[in-house]
XYZ file of C-alpha atoms in Angstrom:
696
model
C 70.848 129.888 136.351
C 68.700 130.673 133.520
C 67.042 127.139 132.603
C 68.658 126.382 128.947
C 65.967 123.406 129.296
C 63.698 126.301 129.595
C 61.873 127.097 126.286
C 61.930 130.862 127.695
C 65.243 131.306 128.379
C 65.503 134.905 126.178
C 63.607 136.120 128.966
C 65.314 134.243 131.708
C 68.936 135.614 130.767
C 67.495 139.088 131.207
C 64.908 139.013 133.868
C 64.703 138.086 137.142
C 61.085 136.786 138.198
C 59.924 137.148 142.025
C 56.507 137.994 143.054
C 54.729 141.252 142.826
C 54.224 142.216 146.125
C 51.858 144.817 145.557
C 49.262 141.711 145.488
C 49.653 139.916 148.360
C 46.717 137.802 148.719
C 47.876 136.133 145.314
C 51.080 134.626 146.973
C 51.530 131.250 147.169
C 52.849 128.008 146.806
C 52.077 128.249 142.094
C 54.683 130.911 142.665
C 57.120 128.262 143.482
C 57.081 126.391 140.967
C 58.024 125.397 137.239
C 54.694 126.535 135.749
C 55.209 129.939 137.555
C 58.369 130.473 136.154
C 57.292 130.477 133.054
C 53.967 132.133 132.444
C 53.806 133.965 129.319
C 53.071 137.714 130.816
C 50.055 138.547 131.418
C 48.794 135.697 133.908
C 47.993 135.054 136.452
C 52.150 135.372 138.079
C 54.350 138.208 135.548
C 57.574 138.112 135.518
C 58.668 141.616 137.067
C 61.704 142.104 137.945
C 63.537 142.316 141.109
C 64.210 145.340 143.002
C 66.536 145.086 146.454
C 65.799 147.268 149.853
C 67.578 150.392 148.563
C 66.061 150.315 145.533
C 68.617 148.852 143.140
C 67.242 147.080 140.408
C 68.387 143.233 141.188
C 70.796 141.915 138.109
C 71.135 138.540 136.880
C 74.484 137.915 137.033
C 76.670 136.707 134.093
C 73.267 134.219 133.617
C 72.516 133.257 136.757
C 69.261 133.871 138.767
C 70.154 132.195 141.622
C 69.815 134.840 144.031
C 66.368 134.886 144.253
C 62.862 132.386 144.882
C 63.055 133.503 140.619
C 59.759 131.041 140.250
C 61.678 128.315 138.347
C 62.367 124.961 139.237
C 66.324 124.402 139.824
C 66.639 120.359 137.575
C 64.636 118.838 134.731
C 61.356 117.549 135.845
C 59.811 113.609 135.742
C 62.908 111.922 133.154
C 65.416 111.164 135.286
C 68.132 114.062 135.512
C 70.427 111.791 135.553
C 69.594 110.142 131.873
C 71.874 111.099 128.922
C 74.223 112.584 131.331
C 74.996 108.991 131.768
C 73.839 107.835 128.639
C 77.428 109.875 126.975
C 79.459 109.222 130.552
C 78.735 105.762 129.100
C 79.604 106.502 125.599
C 83.011 108.700 126.267
C 84.304 106.156 128.246
C 83.623 103.728 125.279
C 85.107 106.163 123.036
C 88.607 106.717 125.017
C 88.818 102.700 125.283
C 87.967 101.480 122.135
C 91.334 104.846 121.575
C 93.026 102.905 123.722
C 93.557 99.703 121.645
C 93.028 101.239 118.338
C 90.196 99.489 117.430
C 90.156 99.327 113.517
C 86.330 100.445 113.101
C 87.277 103.822 115.595
C 88.126 105.622 112.403
C 87.599 107.944 109.936
C 83.355 109.535 110.236
C 82.805 106.655 112.772
C 85.017 108.422 116.088
C 83.701 111.960 115.566
C 79.923 111.063 114.981
C 80.382 108.367 118.018
C 81.770 111.216 120.614
C 79.591 114.418 118.254
C 76.787 111.941 119.970
C 77.890 111.807 123.292
C 78.300 115.582 122.888
C 75.228 116.858 121.870
C 73.364 114.410 124.617
C 74.679 117.349 127.310
C 75.198 119.778 125.211
C 73.014 120.979 122.947
C 70.427 122.574 125.115
C 73.571 125.314 125.900
C 74.764 125.543 122.728
C 71.014 126.031 122.274
C 70.880 128.283 125.477
C 74.373 130.577 123.988
C 72.696 130.701 121.236
C 69.353 132.496 122.202
C 71.619 135.099 124.289
C 73.791 136.424 121.443
C 70.228 139.045 120.389
C 69.753 140.366 124.337
C 73.452 141.097 124.187
C 74.763 139.366 126.797
C 76.700 138.007 125.201
C 79.523 137.300 128.580
C 78.085 134.285 130.174
C 78.765 130.288 130.647
C 77.173 128.975 128.528
C 78.916 131.554 125.183
C 81.989 130.251 127.558
C 81.156 126.355 127.888
C 79.953 126.704 123.807
C 83.434 127.976 122.867
C 85.731 125.804 124.948
C 84.419 122.691 123.873
C 82.957 123.304 119.759
C 86.621 124.642 120.388
C 88.132 121.713 121.195
C 86.334 118.929 118.258
C 87.803 122.137 115.867
C 90.956 120.876 116.946
C 90.459 117.190 117.399
C 89.916 116.763 120.803
C 86.931 115.201 121.091
C 87.476 113.402 124.260
C 88.159 116.219 125.770
C 84.693 117.900 124.547
C 82.858 116.326 125.403
C 84.344 115.690 128.979
C 84.173 119.367 129.506
C 80.226 119.723 129.043
C 79.296 116.911 130.820
C 81.753 117.109 134.354
C 79.648 120.905 133.549
C 75.528 119.658 133.095
C 76.790 117.274 136.194
C 78.031 120.239 138.042
C 75.027 121.967 137.259
C 72.671 119.152 138.479
C 74.602 119.142 141.462
C 73.967 122.482 141.186
C 70.387 122.828 141.169
C 70.280 119.625 143.604
C 71.934 122.464 146.147
C 70.035 125.649 144.966
C 66.746 123.501 145.932
C 67.781 121.556 149.217
C 68.584 125.176 150.574
C 65.064 126.318 148.703
C 62.640 123.383 150.758
C 62.664 125.632 154.746
C 62.257 128.200 153.240
C 58.858 126.764 150.164
C 57.447 124.592 153.198
C 56.351 128.323 154.368
C 53.972 127.967 151.286
C 52.079 124.458 152.195
C 51.161 126.726 155.346
C 49.236 128.310 153.756
C 44.989 126.249 153.658
C 44.036 125.816 149.719
C 40.379 125.469 150.680
C 37.482 126.543 154.344
C 34.886 125.966 154.948
C 32.237 129.058 155.951
C 28.663 129.254 157.150
C 26.379 131.054 154.930
C 22.315 131.709 155.649
C 22.961 128.868 157.339
C 24.445 126.481 154.993
C 28.949 125.254 155.427
C 29.737 125.792 152.285
C 33.984 124.907 151.098
C 35.456 128.163 149.223
C 39.355 129.736 148.069
C 40.613 131.953 150.998
C 40.272 134.544 149.038
C 36.560 134.578 148.696
C 35.864 134.957 152.364
C 34.651 138.375 153.259
C 35.441 140.180 157.212
C 33.103 138.776 160.116
C 32.194 135.037 157.651
C 31.821 132.558 160.408
C 34.855 129.894 159.560
C 34.809 125.921 160.620
C 38.106 124.686 161.378
C 37.994 120.376 161.723
C 40.497 118.643 163.998
C 43.135 118.835 161.811
C 42.378 120.950 159.421
C 44.720 124.341 159.101
C 43.177 127.748 159.912
C 42.726 129.730 156.675
C 42.858 133.030 157.233
C 43.186 135.404 161.514
C 39.884 135.365 163.634
C 38.627 135.297 166.272
C 37.688 132.009 168.122
C 34.279 131.629 169.361
C 32.527 128.677 171.463
C 34.236 126.592 173.406
C 37.810 126.246 174.007
C 40.467 124.751 171.387
C 44.244 123.659 171.176
C 45.743 124.396 168.617
C 49.736 123.812 167.077
C 51.674 126.668 165.987
C 54.794 125.299 165.103
C 53.722 126.001 161.627
C 53.998 129.856 162.857
C 56.331 129.656 165.252
C 58.182 127.143 165.765
C 57.585 126.067 169.114
C 55.765 122.519 168.818
C 53.981 122.963 172.257
C 50.640 123.311 171.717
C 48.893 126.634 172.780
C 44.407 126.494 173.884
C 42.764 129.730 173.266
C 39.772 130.732 174.755
C 36.642 132.221 173.209
C 37.388 135.836 171.740
C 41.027 134.679 171.139
C 42.984 135.584 168.024
C 43.133 132.968 166.221
C 46.345 133.219 163.302
C 45.863 132.047 159.725
C 48.600 128.470 159.814
C 47.501 126.673 162.651
C 46.856 123.857 163.875
C 42.418 122.587 165.009
C 43.776 119.617 167.395
C 40.949 118.261 168.922
C 37.411 119.948 168.789
C 35.938 121.321 165.791
C 36.645 125.529 166.114
C 34.237 128.472 165.236
C 36.390 131.490 164.206
C 35.042 134.797 163.133
C 36.897 136.061 159.728
C 38.469 139.326 161.464
C 41.294 139.885 158.149
C 41.089 139.017 153.916
C 43.222 136.350 152.549
C 46.304 139.091 151.700
C 46.321 140.939 155.416
C 46.499 137.502 157.232
C 50.153 137.809 159.538
C 50.655 134.328 157.190
C 50.759 136.431 153.807
C 52.349 138.439 155.084
C 55.145 136.719 156.689
C 55.101 134.912 153.301
C 56.211 138.206 151.906
C 58.696 138.795 153.576
C 60.127 135.492 152.591
C 59.443 135.988 148.926
C 60.633 139.654 149.366
C 64.161 138.335 151.547
C 64.929 137.017 148.370
C 64.996 139.533 146.626
C 67.819 141.582 148.453
C 71.345 141.069 148.336
C 73.865 141.603 149.895
C 77.288 143.852 149.016
C 79.532 140.072 148.403
C 76.586 139.320 145.926
C 77.018 142.248 144.854
C 80.260 143.014 144.430
C 80.102 139.595 143.254
C 77.687 140.505 139.919
C 79.863 143.910 139.968
C 82.789 141.786 139.699
C 81.721 138.596 136.661
C 79.972 140.876 134.469
C 83.942 142.807 134.374
C 85.750 139.398 135.062
C 83.652 137.080 131.806
C 84.944 139.050 128.745
C 88.410 139.997 130.285
C 89.062 136.596 130.133
C 87.494 136.276 126.815
C 89.285 139.049 125.566
C 92.753 137.450 127.713
C 92.267 134.312 125.485
C 91.582 135.663 122.703
C 95.528 137.408 122.701
C 96.338 134.400 124.314
C 96.503 133.297 120.153
C 96.871 136.012 118.395
C 99.645 136.705 119.938
C 102.487 134.230 120.011
C 102.114 134.940 116.423
C 104.426 138.021 116.821
C 106.741 136.370 120.445
C 106.422 133.468 119.791
C 109.554 132.119 116.940
C 108.118 128.523 116.888
C 104.503 129.113 117.249
C 101.845 126.292 116.706
C 97.945 128.024 115.799
C 96.752 124.251 117.566
C 99.056 124.322 120.525
C 98.211 127.371 121.317
C 94.031 127.286 120.571
C 94.475 124.768 122.049
C 95.389 127.048 125.536
C 92.999 129.723 125.278
C 90.899 126.816 124.596
C 91.417 125.239 127.942
C 91.937 129.480 129.476
C 87.887 129.293 128.800
C 86.315 126.639 130.504
C 88.839 127.544 133.353
C 87.438 131.349 133.575
C 84.159 130.396 134.190
C 82.988 132.605 137.806
C 80.367 129.858 138.080
C 81.712 129.445 141.333
C 81.508 132.574 142.399
C 78.034 133.534 141.076
C 76.122 129.846 142.181
C 77.519 129.146 145.193
C 77.667 132.349 146.947
C 73.854 133.178 146.758
C 74.079 129.833 147.653
C 75.836 130.769 150.884
C 73.245 133.409 151.899
C 70.706 131.704 150.828
C 71.575 129.459 153.406
C 71.725 131.861 156.158
C 68.061 133.281 155.356
C 67.044 129.178 154.660
C 68.474 128.474 158.425
C 66.686 130.898 160.386
C 63.369 130.442 158.739
C 63.881 126.504 160.217
C 64.892 128.612 163.799
C 61.780 131.147 163.590
C 63.619 134.244 162.707
C 63.147 136.008 159.068
C 65.366 138.081 157.013
C 63.961 139.994 154.916
C 66.674 140.717 153.182
C 70.762 138.857 152.648
C 71.166 142.020 153.372
C 70.891 142.328 156.722
C 72.748 138.692 157.279
C 75.830 141.059 156.933
C 74.612 143.564 158.612
C 73.662 142.038 161.213
C 77.025 139.770 161.715
C 79.102 143.402 162.249
C 76.094 144.896 165.065
C 77.678 145.998 168.476
C 75.140 147.534 170.589
C 71.077 146.295 170.902
C 68.678 148.747 172.311
C 65.438 146.943 173.448
C 62.492 147.671 174.438
C 60.246 146.349 177.383
C 56.997 145.053 177.603
C 56.064 141.854 174.718
C 59.790 142.679 174.684
C 61.796 140.943 177.370
C 58.702 141.204 179.407
C 55.395 138.929 178.229
C 53.364 142.243 177.718
C 51.178 140.690 180.034
C 50.347 141.934 183.179
C 49.429 139.407 186.425
C 49.475 140.421 190.139
C 52.749 139.310 191.725
C 51.474 139.918 195.659
C 48.375 140.391 198.274
C 48.809 142.826 200.916
C 46.152 142.818 202.983
C 46.118 145.742 206.417
C 45.551 144.068 209.820
C 42.747 142.849 211.280
C 41.499 142.069 207.401
C 42.445 138.371 205.137
C 43.987 139.201 201.835
C 41.350 135.895 200.796
C 38.672 138.552 200.995
C 40.116 140.945 199.770
C 41.519 139.468 196.543
C 37.593 138.215 196.101
C 36.376 141.081 196.273
C 38.233 143.530 194.444
C 38.223 140.901 192.296
C 34.516 140.667 192.113
C 34.696 145.243 191.914
C 37.137 144.790 188.614
C 34.332 142.933 186.107
C 32.180 145.887 185.455
C 36.649 147.309 184.292
C 38.532 146.568 180.349
C 40.860 148.111 182.281
C 44.403 145.813 181.472
C 44.836 145.759 184.826
C 41.484 145.441 186.669
C 41.599 142.204 183.546
C 45.013 141.284 185.514
C 42.871 141.890 189.217
C 39.936 139.280 187.844
C 42.531 136.412 186.049
C 43.828 136.541 189.589
C 40.575 136.346 191.868
C 38.572 134.327 189.143
C 35.086 135.731 191.189
C 32.477 133.147 191.659
C 28.929 134.073 189.765
C 27.567 134.821 192.662
C 30.241 137.443 193.717
C 29.725 139.599 190.356
C 25.702 139.625 190.963
C 26.458 141.691 193.855
C 28.364 144.488 192.712
C 26.957 147.412 192.034
C 26.204 151.450 190.978
C 29.800 150.689 189.794
C 31.264 154.101 188.581
C 34.447 154.722 186.675
C 36.963 157.644 187.695
C 39.178 158.328 184.946
C 42.582 158.377 185.143
C 42.117 156.686 189.334
C 40.158 153.749 189.270
C 36.825 152.374 190.499
C 34.269 153.073 192.911
C 31.710 150.660 193.738
C 29.012 148.192 196.080
C 29.774 144.977 196.620
C 27.680 143.050 198.618
C 25.999 146.115 200.229
C 29.208 148.065 200.947
C 31.801 150.921 199.328
C 34.615 149.773 198.047
C 37.451 151.853 195.866
C 39.820 149.959 193.897
C 42.494 152.759 191.998
C 45.522 154.204 191.851
C 46.707 156.655 195.661
C 45.286 159.109 193.866
C 41.471 156.949 193.738
C 41.580 157.188 198.004
C 43.141 160.733 199.005
C 40.049 162.152 196.569
C 37.621 160.429 198.433
C 40.233 161.409 202.002
C 41.033 157.874 202.967
C 44.361 157.886 204.116
C 46.801 154.863 204.065
C 50.278 154.347 205.450
C 53.174 156.199 203.839
C 55.141 152.766 202.721
C 52.304 152.139 199.349
C 53.756 155.687 197.718
C 56.738 153.330 197.605
C 55.761 150.678 195.801
C 57.347 150.097 192.863
C 55.207 148.223 190.763
C 52.316 148.916 188.830
C 48.898 149.220 192.703
C 46.168 148.565 192.550
C 45.080 150.298 196.595
C 41.972 149.263 197.804
C 39.443 150.350 200.592
C 36.376 149.260 202.311
C 33.775 151.857 203.530
C 35.907 155.292 203.942
C 38.755 152.370 205.723
C 41.947 151.522 203.868
C 42.158 147.208 204.291
C 45.420 146.711 201.706
C 46.977 146.926 198.000
C 47.867 144.754 195.373
C 50.505 144.505 192.898
C 50.605 144.316 188.984
C 53.897 143.533 186.609
C 54.084 142.315 183.372
C 56.903 139.637 184.831
C 60.471 139.154 182.223
C 60.022 136.768 179.618
C 61.410 132.843 180.996
C 64.375 132.966 178.150
C 65.103 137.270 178.819
C 67.993 137.223 181.692
C 69.593 134.536 179.063
C 69.417 136.228 175.767
C 71.302 139.089 177.800
C 74.190 136.521 178.973
C 74.336 135.159 175.007
C 74.423 138.148 173.719
C 76.719 139.534 175.776
C 78.789 136.416 175.652
C 78.878 137.079 171.850
C 80.551 140.392 171.990
C 77.553 143.191 171.949
C 79.968 145.924 173.772
C 76.930 147.623 174.612
C 73.360 146.788 175.872
C 69.836 149.113 176.687
C 66.654 148.687 177.695
C 64.704 152.276 176.545
C 60.488 152.144 177.706
C 57.795 153.930 178.083
C 56.672 152.605 181.244
C 56.981 154.048 184.533
C 60.992 153.947 185.436
C 61.528 152.062 188.702
C 60.253 149.812 186.576
C 61.722 149.558 184.508
C 65.325 149.953 186.887
C 63.628 147.042 188.161
C 63.547 144.235 185.977
C 66.918 145.831 184.415
C 68.141 145.117 187.271
C 67.254 141.660 187.672
C 68.009 140.877 183.871
C 71.164 141.722 184.566
C 71.398 145.131 182.071
C 73.235 147.540 182.512
C 71.990 151.148 181.123
C 68.148 151.129 181.365
C 65.802 154.468 180.615
C 62.484 154.599 181.494
C 59.044 157.034 181.342
C 60.514 157.621 177.343
C 57.436 158.258 174.564
C 58.423 157.410 171.246
C 60.623 160.660 169.710
C 62.690 159.726 172.966
C 63.955 156.387 172.371
C 64.486 157.507 168.665
C 66.742 160.901 170.748
C 69.046 157.412 172.371
C 69.009 155.256 169.514
C 69.956 158.472 166.968
C 73.108 160.078 169.728
C 74.222 156.037 169.886
C 74.377 156.558 166.182
C 75.554 159.030 166.077
C 78.856 158.104 167.964
C 79.719 155.481 165.266
C 77.609 152.447 167.243
C 76.680 149.524 164.859
C 73.178 149.156 166.234
C 70.014 146.855 165.795
C 66.960 148.128 167.653
C 64.090 145.110 169.014
C 60.292 146.497 169.740
C 57.279 145.187 168.477
C 54.528 148.021 169.667
C 53.553 150.627 167.477
C 55.570 152.845 169.217
C 58.634 150.962 168.542
C 57.850 151.155 164.855
C 60.223 155.177 163.775
C 62.802 153.608 166.290
C 63.115 150.073 164.515
C 63.028 151.669 161.014
C 65.744 154.222 162.693
C 68.810 151.446 163.405
C 71.348 150.005 161.623
C 68.901 146.485 162.678
C 65.580 147.360 163.087
C 64.476 143.737 164.756
C 59.983 143.126 165.415
C 58.416 140.202 168.016
C 56.319 138.448 164.970
C 54.291 137.115 167.114
C 52.288 140.139 169.605
C 54.278 142.268 167.427
C 51.743 145.152 165.854
C 52.362 144.345 161.964
C 52.826 148.263 161.852
C 56.472 147.429 162.460
C 56.713 144.217 161.299
C 56.864 145.260 158.246
C 59.187 148.227 160.107
C 62.032 145.964 160.408
C 64.440 143.993 158.768
C 64.067 140.755 161.423
C 61.418 139.540 162.001
C 61.221 136.471 165.253
C 57.509 135.388 165.017
C 58.414 133.087 167.647
C 58.865 136.118 170.541
C 62.029 134.784 171.975
C 64.418 136.552 172.703
C 67.098 134.667 172.705
C 66.808 134.319 169.051
C 68.667 137.353 168.743
C 72.327 136.218 169.462
C 70.941 132.798 167.418
C 70.282 135.740 164.874
C 73.964 136.396 165.433
C 75.518 133.366 165.141
C 73.734 133.083 161.955
C 74.730 135.295 160.246
C 78.478 134.837 161.144
C 78.398 131.171 159.750
C 76.742 132.545 157.309
C 79.528 134.910 156.140
C 82.444 132.567 157.150
C 80.764 130.325 154.711
C 80.583 132.413 152.019
C 84.398 134.058 152.704
C 85.417 130.273 152.070
C 84.091 129.691 148.897
C 85.044 133.090 147.536
C 89.645 132.324 148.707
C 88.901 128.763 147.629
C 87.153 129.788 144.247
C 89.846 132.877 143.496
C 92.719 130.931 144.322
C 92.663 126.984 142.460
C 91.013 129.156 139.508
C 94.380 131.910 139.113
C 96.902 128.812 140.213
C 94.667 126.547 136.976
C 94.818 130.011 134.356
C 97.896 130.175 135.102
C 99.496 126.380 134.302
C 97.081 127.206 131.272
C 98.445 129.866 129.537
C 101.844 128.542 130.589
C 100.788 124.827 128.416
C 101.397 123.208 131.836
C 97.051 122.256 132.337
C 95.000 120.214 130.028
C 90.565 120.667 129.377
C 90.603 117.748 132.026
C 92.401 120.309 135.322
C 90.581 123.515 133.184
C 86.951 120.363 134.631
C 88.623 120.539 138.241
C 88.710 124.324 138.379
C 85.575 125.073 136.899
C 83.610 122.644 137.933
C 85.553 121.094 140.446
C 85.642 124.049 142.717
C 81.857 125.309 141.971
C 81.022 121.856 143.438
C 82.713 122.033 146.372
C 82.029 125.538 147.154
C 77.605 124.458 146.439
C 78.697 121.465 148.688
C 79.996 124.600 151.799
C 77.016 126.619 151.336
C 74.765 123.573 151.789
C 76.671 123.272 155.270
C 74.590 125.805 156.918
C 71.422 124.464 155.963
C 72.789 121.410 158.221
C 73.937 123.577 161.067
C 72.960 122.772 165.090
C 71.842 127.223 165.837
């Protein structure tokens, strides 16, 4: 809800505040603080209209704006927020006791003044918010409903009930605020992993500066225990980093010189020097935070429906309350104005749509928060709904289901050649190439400095491989085309090898080969099993790799449909065929070539660790840990969120419908009305908070 404690209530009633995503560099923890919410236009963080994924304006529904990180803290800060409600409760209970025992002095003006003080302690800010909303045209909000109902109760002498309604409403709002803050906490915690200062070396001096002031190619120093402020390449010695804030994984990662180090990682052991490669606004961390900030402004269809419903429903019940007072004048013989006015006031209290407009966005917000704690970023609550509905998952191979890193799987030496010697020579020669397969061979062989020094006259033949002198002998290392080019014969079975292959020859004689392959991720097979068990009826692998390799990996993982040798447009064609057949489809990828297909799918899922920036920005869901098993986890979170949201909807409609009917018939008092409004809202909020505690 807009904060009745704020001096900017008028603005909050009409504007959903959200960070301007065009200025990602300004994204920091201050933008989720009360100060950011109340900053006037023209300061560092101007409020802007929230726009959802489909360029629809995100309305403030019936006076609420719980569907986004709207910038203001939900609850009074500084003083204990329950102080004045507690004083009001004491006065209310004292007044009821004085009424019960017919204390002589509690008559005349004393009684209304006593209850009036109790009322104003909890109600004056609501009354003020209602008054401020009138000139804006946003008349039918909960502030006005509560003000009319409680002031009406005072007008007919029902002082205790008027105080009780406002008191329980205020306490309900405080509980609601606590629930919203709890739901925010897991997302807001992301902001705490951004470093607020960084040490850079310039002109031989060590300077501590703001990360936004660091330039590309600056050299950062990160001491043990400090957070890395910006993305860059590690220089000097190897360093271990805690990456849990980015990936959710507790195991530390050891980075070697030349490896990429990302903002948000924490240095664990020794002084690290990192050469900056990305400005503050362009780090992966800033992009992730921008995604999270954007996510809460994108409404699910259920939220959009409830928003529209509340804007129609509230004025209708106000009109019905007025008719409930006026119509009986002409149809009831023993009409008593006070009785029918009381019924109308009960009707108004019951009609407040708090339970719906608070708990439903809070439920989706809880789902996004639960996903972020599990290393999954939903870029909007709408994708929680779609993720639950998918029946087809199409996945890329390299980097998605496999590690995306080549490794030597097998060394096959020809008769008369030792495998160890073959590997030593091949490793030495491949040090002269930057090809990924060559790097895999070198990594596996780990050649000595002496062996590398013995390599001379190396020639790289494009599309074939390497030719050079190793320890005085002419060596060939490449594909079979290289051997045929130089007239070297080799066994026919070599052509039947499925994996990528490095064929070797010494002095014109075939001496063996190495197989190099990309291994499946440790949880890839489990991901396939969990998706099948979760109701996914069609699983497909699409890859640009050789079809023979794709089919082997698919067989290992239990995927029955796989296609290899595909260009990006071929992948898009397959996906479009499935969509045309009526499939609800998610595509999972990581490379730049996957970005068009990710955009085409109903839900695009990107691997956020190894994935390209283009794919991550295009995707609707980002898996930070690069674990494909998280796809099934995302489905479970989406289903749990949907269940909780609809439980709240039915609870609110059922209870309010029953009590509205009783109120119109004169069978419900203000006390039942309080339960139908505040009580149901609290039950719905507690139910929504459950998502944060669920284990997925």
